[in-house]
Amino acid sequence: MLQKLEVSEVATTMVDALNGAFGRHPHKRASHAKGIFATGKFTPAATASSLGLSALFAGEHSAAVRFSIAGGNPSVSDKANAARGMSIDISLGNGEHLVLVMISAPVFFAATPETFISFLAARRVDPTTGKPDADAIALSNKVHTDSEAQRRWLAATPPSSSFATAPYFAVHTYLFDRPDGTKLAARWIFEPVAGRVGLSTEDLTGLTDNFLNDELNDRVSHGSAEWRVLLQIPELTDPLRNPTVAWPETRQTVEVGRFSVDAILPSVDGDVRDKTVFDPELLPAGISAAGDPIYDSRSAAYSVSVARRNSTTV
Ligand code: HEM
């Protein structure tokens, strides 16, 4: 059925699926509805310019940042079993931008828009029971095996103790133009300098549902939160166009710089003034996406969401 739909119809159907599962909340994003804005900067490693031609690697650049919790529920607990998000918009100063919209899981839950829509449709709350239908979820999980890797990751990984103790993965493959005319395929990984720290069961009982923002505010008042920016290099057997398959952790990584967050911004999140959209297709010259069915459908869905949340009729 989906092949017959235009791109914009698929985008609308995907945002409808998010709204169906999480409800429609005035002025909130359809996904990653709960979040906080910050500012940061990217500092390239001295060796990075030999890897890529992009102006990104030529000097230090400032960035707009938004941290978030996955899902379309703006009141979700920070202790929920959900991925964290970090969206960054690095401004290269020449009019170009690098936008990366990342999650703390190494994989996404859908390889195609079909799985995305069906996965969320199965999780709609049944108005008679007030809960999603367990049989529908079980059937969707059985049919859409591409959702399994992220479900396993969520079951095995406790929520991070801070936005700054989570790694962030762009999950898609990117292509970097090299000085010798070839292209380097790689995936972005932002590895927290503070280490990956998950909450223990004890921590979970002692914390409030909204501890993450205060924690980050406190942390950056004592010094910036920082990530090592890595490019993970695939081997021949690694799929380039499937964001639900992680490449083995033993793959070579190259550190191309550091990313630091130095200030949290007063929140306009969920406010009618919040017009920010992190569009994953905004890439500078010298960096492109390898493309996959999920990457290719994101930008249009984000446009539908931003139009919907800015609409005065919500
Ligand atoms: C077809 C697949 C996807 C769809 C339909 C989708 C849909 C959406 C939508 C509608 C929003 C809200 C946009 C806005 O109102 O500004 C959003 C936000 C977000 N999505 Fe996705 N998404 C997809 C894939 C992904 C993937 C693969 C990742 C990460 C690996 C991701 C991470 C995020 C994050 C972090 C945000 C918050 C952006 C912000 O901070 O403003 N999404 N997504």
Tab-separated table of N, CA, C and O in Angstrom, residues 10-73:
chain	number	residue	atom	x	y	z
A	10	VAL	N	3.147	9.714	2.925
A	10	VAL	CA	3.844	8.811	3.850
A	10	VAL	C	4.244	9.590	5.100
A	10	VAL	O	4.065	9.128	6.225
A	11	ALA	N	4.774	10.813	4.880
A	11	ALA	CA	5.199	11.642	6.012
A	11	ALA	C	4.017	11.925	6.936
A	11	ALA	O	4.125	11.802	8.160
A	12	THR	N	2.876	12.283	6.337
A	12	THR	CA	1.684	12.574	7.145
A	12	THR	C	1.240	11.321	7.890
A	12	THR	O	0.896	11.380	9.077
A	13	THR	N	1.280	10.169	7.202
A	13	THR	CA	0.862	8.914	7.847
A	13	THR	C	1.788	8.580	9.017
A	13	THR	O	1.341	8.096	10.062
A	14	MET	N	3.098	8.860	8.870
A	14	MET	CA	4.038	8.569	9.959
A	14	MET	C	3.791	9.489	11.160
A	14	MET	O	3.834	9.044	12.302
A	15	VAL	N	3.516	10.759	10.877
A	15	VAL	CA	3.245	11.682	11.998
A	15	VAL	C	1.895	11.335	12.639
A	15	VAL	O	1.755	11.366	13.868
A	16	ASP	N	0.910	10.930	11.808
A	16	ASP	CA	-0.373	10.468	12.368
A	16	ASP	C	-0.141	9.260	13.283
A	16	ASP	O	-0.765	9.135	14.340
A	17	ALA	N	0.762	8.366	12.852
A	17	ALA	CA	1.043	7.162	13.658
A	17	ALA	C	1.649	7.558	15.011
A	17	ALA	O	1.298	6.997	16.048
A	18	LEU	N	2.552	8.566	14.995
A	18	LEU	CA	3.133	9.045	16.256
A	18	LEU	C	2.043	9.666	17.132
A	18	LEU	O	1.925	9.360	18.321
A	19	ASN	N	1.223	10.527	16.525
A	19	ASN	CA	0.141	11.175	17.289
A	19	ASN	C	-0.858	10.127	17.806
A	19	ASN	O	-1.387	10.259	18.907
A	20	GLY	N	-1.077	9.077	17.008
A	20	GLY	CA	-2.017	8.013	17.417
A	20	GLY	C	-1.504	7.269	18.644
A	20	GLY	O	-2.268	6.913	19.547
A	21	ALA	N	-0.198	7.037	18.688
A	21	ALA	CA	0.372	6.274	19.808
A	21	ALA	C	0.553	7.138	21.056
A	21	ALA	O	0.415	6.650	22.176
A	22	PHE	N	0.901	8.416	20.857
A	22	PHE	CA	1.269	9.258	22.008
A	22	PHE	C	0.281	10.389	22.291
A	22	PHE	O	0.457	11.147	23.242
A	23	GLY	N	-0.713	10.570	21.426
A	23	GLY	CA	-1.626	11.695	21.555
A	23	GLY	C	-1.040	12.913	20.853
A	23	GLY	O	0.147	12.946	20.524
A	24	ARG	N	-1.920	13.899	20.609
A	24	ARG	CA	-1.465	15.133	19.965
A	24	ARG	C	-1.429	16.227	21.032
A	24	ARG	O	-2.459	16.508	21.653
A	25	HIS	N	-0.250	16.803	21.247
A	25	HIS	CA	-0.072	17.769	22.348
A	25	HIS	C	0.261	19.130	21.756
A	25	HIS	O	1.256	19.252	21.033
A	26	PRO	N	-0.556	20.152	22.052
A	26	PRO	CA	-0.350	21.465	21.431
A	26	PRO	C	1.092	21.945	21.527
A	26	PRO	O	1.677	21.944	22.613
A	27	HIS	N	1.620	22.339	20.386
A	27	HIS	CA	2.964	22.944	20.259
A	27	HIS	C	4.120	22.002	20.580
A	27	HIS	O	5.266	22.435	20.624
A	28	LYS	N	3.838	20.730	20.800
A	28	LYS	CA	4.916	19.781	21.105
A	28	LYS	C	5.298	18.999	19.852
A	28	LYS	O	4.458	18.738	18.983
A	29	ARG	N	6.549	18.570	19.804
A	29	ARG	CA	7.005	17.722	18.702
A	29	ARG	C	6.243	16.391	18.733
A	29	ARG	O	5.952	15.879	19.837
A	30	ALA	N	5.989	15.828	17.533
A	30	ALA	CA	5.281	14.543	17.468
A	30	ALA	C	6.137	13.427	18.048
A	30	ALA	O	5.623	12.405	18.507
A	31	SER	N	7.445	13.592	18.016
A	31	SER	CA	8.358	12.625	18.626
A	31	SER	C	9.423	13.410	19.386
A	31	SER	O	9.710	14.548	19.054
A	32	HIS	N	9.999	12.771	20.400
A	32	HIS	CA	10.964	13.475	21.265
A	32	HIS	C	10.338	14.787	21.771
A	32	HIS	O	10.928	15.860	21.678
A	33	ALA	N	9.113	14.649	22.303
A	33	ALA	CA	8.331	15.832	22.699
A	33	ALA	C	8.919	16.531	23.915
A	33	ALA	O	8.741	17.736	24.081
A	34	LYS	N	9.585	15.785	24.788
A	34	LYS	CA	10.155	16.402	26.005
A	34	LYS	C	11.635	16.696	25.769
A	34	LYS	O	12.384	15.784	25.392
A	35	GLY	N	12.034	17.938	25.965
A	35	GLY	CA	13.441	18.233	25.691
A	35	GLY	C	13.894	19.553	26.267
A	35	GLY	O	13.117	20.292	26.887
A	36	ILE	N	15.163	19.837	26.053
A	36	ILE	CA	15.786	21.057	26.577
A	36	ILE	C	16.835	21.540	25.570
A	36	ILE	O	17.557	20.727	24.986
A	37	PHE	N	16.871	22.864	25.360
A	37	PHE	CA	17.839	23.429	24.405
A	37	PHE	C	19.144	23.807	25.107
A	37	PHE	O	19.144	24.158	26.287
A	38	ALA	N	20.227	23.771	24.344
A	38	ALA	CA	21.549	24.112	24.892
A	38	ALA	C	22.407	24.678	23.764
A	38	ALA	O	21.974	24.730	22.603
A	39	THR	N	23.597	25.139	24.130
A	39	THR	CA	24.545	25.572	23.097
A	39	THR	C	25.835	24.774	23.257
A	39	THR	O	26.176	24.339	24.361
A	40	GLY	N	26.526	24.599	22.135
A	40	GLY	CA	27.752	23.804	22.191
A	40	GLY	C	28.720	24.200	21.094
A	40	GLY	O	28.496	25.190	20.373
A	41	LYS	N	29.803	23.439	21.000
A	41	LYS	CA	30.737	23.685	19.892
A	41	LYS	C	31.452	22.403	19.486
A	41	LYS	O	31.619	21.483	20.299
A	42	PHE	N	31.838	22.378	18.208
A	42	PHE	CA	32.614	21.257	17.666
A	42	PHE	C	34.039	21.731	17.443
A	42	PHE	O	34.269	22.789	16.844
A	43	THR	N	34.994	20.967	17.958
A	43	THR	CA	36.412	21.286	17.759
A	43	THR	C	37.055	20.110	17.026
A	43	THR	O	37.088	18.991	17.557
A	44	PRO	N	37.531	20.324	15.787
A	44	PRO	CA	38.084	19.186	15.039
A	44	PRO	C	39.419	18.713	15.606
A	44	PRO	O	40.172	19.505	16.177
A	45	ALA	N	39.699	17.441	15.425
A	45	ALA	CA	41.015	16.902	15.790
A	45	ALA	C	42.031	17.422	14.767
A	45	ALA	O	41.669	17.694	13.609
A	46	ALA	N	43.288	17.532	15.192
A	46	ALA	CA	44.322	18.084	14.306
A	46	ALA	C	44.438	17.271	13.017
A	46	ALA	O	44.728	17.823	11.947
A	47	THR	N	44.159	15.979	13.099
A	47	THR	CA	44.343	15.098	11.934
A	47	THR	C	43.105	15.004	11.038
A	47	THR	O	43.150	14.374	9.987
A	48	ALA	N	41.979	15.641	11.464
A	48	ALA	CA	40.706	15.385	10.774
A	48	ALA	C	40.689	15.865	9.327
A	48	ALA	O	40.019	15.269	8.475
A	49	SER	N	41.438	16.951	9.014
A	49	SER	CA	41.346	17.488	7.654
A	49	SER	C	41.896	16.505	6.618
A	49	SER	O	41.534	16.571	5.437
A	50	SER	N	42.741	15.544	7.051
A	50	SER	CA	43.247	14.565	6.081
A	50	SER	C	42.166	13.528	5.752
A	50	SER	O	42.274	12.781	4.787
A	51	LEU	N	41.080	13.492	6.570
A	51	LEU	CA	40.025	12.498	6.357
A	51	LEU	C	38.890	13.013	5.492
A	51	LEU	O	38.264	12.267	4.756
A	52	GLY	N	38.592	14.305	5.633
A	52	GLY	CA	37.437	14.814	4.908
A	52	GLY	C	37.652	16.229	4.436
A	52	GLY	O	38.386	16.995	5.060
A	53	LEU	N	36.988	16.591	3.334
A	53	LEU	CA	37.168	17.923	2.749
A	53	LEU	C	36.223	18.967	3.333
A	53	LEU	O	36.376	20.148	3.074
A	54	SER	N	35.233	18.511	4.109
A	54	SER	CA	34.225	19.448	4.596
A	54	SER	C	34.848	20.555	5.429
A	54	SER	O	35.793	20.333	6.192
A	55	ALA	N	34.252	21.763	5.336
A	55	ALA	CA	34.689	22.910	6.148
A	55	ALA	C	34.539	22.605	7.636
A	55	ALA	O	35.137	23.270	8.478
A	56	LEU	N	33.752	21.583	7.965
A	56	LEU	CA	33.602	21.166	9.362
A	56	LEU	C	34.960	20.926	10.011
A	56	LEU	O	35.165	21.251	11.181
A	57	PHE	N	35.868	20.337	9.248
A	57	PHE	CA	37.153	19.913	9.818
A	57	PHE	C	38.212	21.025	9.810
A	57	PHE	O	39.345	20.796	10.209
A	58	ALA	N	37.805	22.233	9.342
A	58	ALA	CA	38.801	23.306	9.185
A	58	ALA	C	38.967	24.169	10.429
A	58	ALA	O	39.931	24.929	10.534
A	59	GLY	N	38.043	24.102	11.376
A	59	GLY	CA	38.175	24.965	12.559
A	59	GLY	C	37.055	24.705	13.538
A	59	GLY	O	36.217	23.824	13.321
A	60	GLU	N	37.039	25.511	14.621
A	60	GLU	CA	36.019	25.328	15.654
A	60	GLU	C	34.697	25.960	15.202
A	60	GLU	O	34.714	27.027	14.588
A	61	HIS	N	33.578	25.311	15.496
A	61	HIS	CA	32.273	25.832	15.053
A	61	HIS	C	31.251	25.734	16.181
A	61	HIS	O	31.205	24.715	16.885
A	62	SER	N	30.397	26.760	16.292
A	62	SER	CA	29.377	26.727	17.347
A	62	SER	C	28.154	25.921	16.882
A	62	SER	O	27.943	25.719	15.681
A	63	ALA	N	27.359	25.483	17.872
A	63	ALA	CA	26.226	24.612	17.538
A	63	ALA	C	25.021	24.904	18.417
A	63	ALA	O	25.175	25.265	19.588
A	64	ALA	N	23.838	24.728	17.826
A	64	ALA	CA	22.593	24.700	18.610
A	64	ALA	C	22.350	23.231	18.965
A	64	ALA	O	22.632	22.339	18.158
A	65	VAL	N	21.843	22.998	20.164
A	65	VAL	CA	21.699	21.622	20.662
A	65	VAL	C	20.320	21.453	21.291
A	65	VAL	O	19.787	22.404	21.887
A	66	ARG	N	19.737	20.270	21.142
A	66	ARG	CA	18.528	19.946	21.924
A	66	ARG	C	18.645	18.507	22.421
A	66	ARG	O	18.886	17.598	21.620
A	67	PHE	N	18.513	18.335	23.735
A	67	PHE	CA	18.459	17.000	24.333
A	67	PHE	C	17.002	16.627	24.508
A	67	PHE	O	16.166	17.504	24.776
A	68	SER	N	16.692	15.330	24.416
A	68	SER	CA	15.282	14.932	24.486
A	68	SER	C	15.141	13.488	24.953
A	68	SER	O	16.125	12.760	25.092
A	69	ILE	N	13.874	13.119	25.180
A	69	ILE	CA	13.522	11.729	25.516
A	69	ILE	C	12.666	11.213	24.359
A	69	ILE	O	11.746	11.909	23.917
A	70	ALA	N	12.955	10.003	23.897
A	70	ALA	CA	12.224	9.451	22.740
A	70	ALA	C	10.730	9.322	23.047
A	70	ALA	O	10.343	9.106	24.198
A	71	GLY	N	9.934	9.459	21.990
A	71	GLY	CA	8.487	9.304	22.127
A	71	GLY	C	7.779	10.644	22.124
A	71	GLY	O	8.393	11.684	22.336
A	72	GLY	N	6.477	10.585	21.895
A	72	GLY	CA	5.712	11.829	21.738
A	72	GLY	C	4.986	12.269	22.992
A	72	GLY	O	4.085	13.106	22.907
A	73	ASN	N	5.366	11.711	24.165
A	73	ASN	CA	4.708	12.104	25.414
A	73	ASN	C	5.539	13.184	26.103
A	73	ASN	O	6.607	12.908	26.637
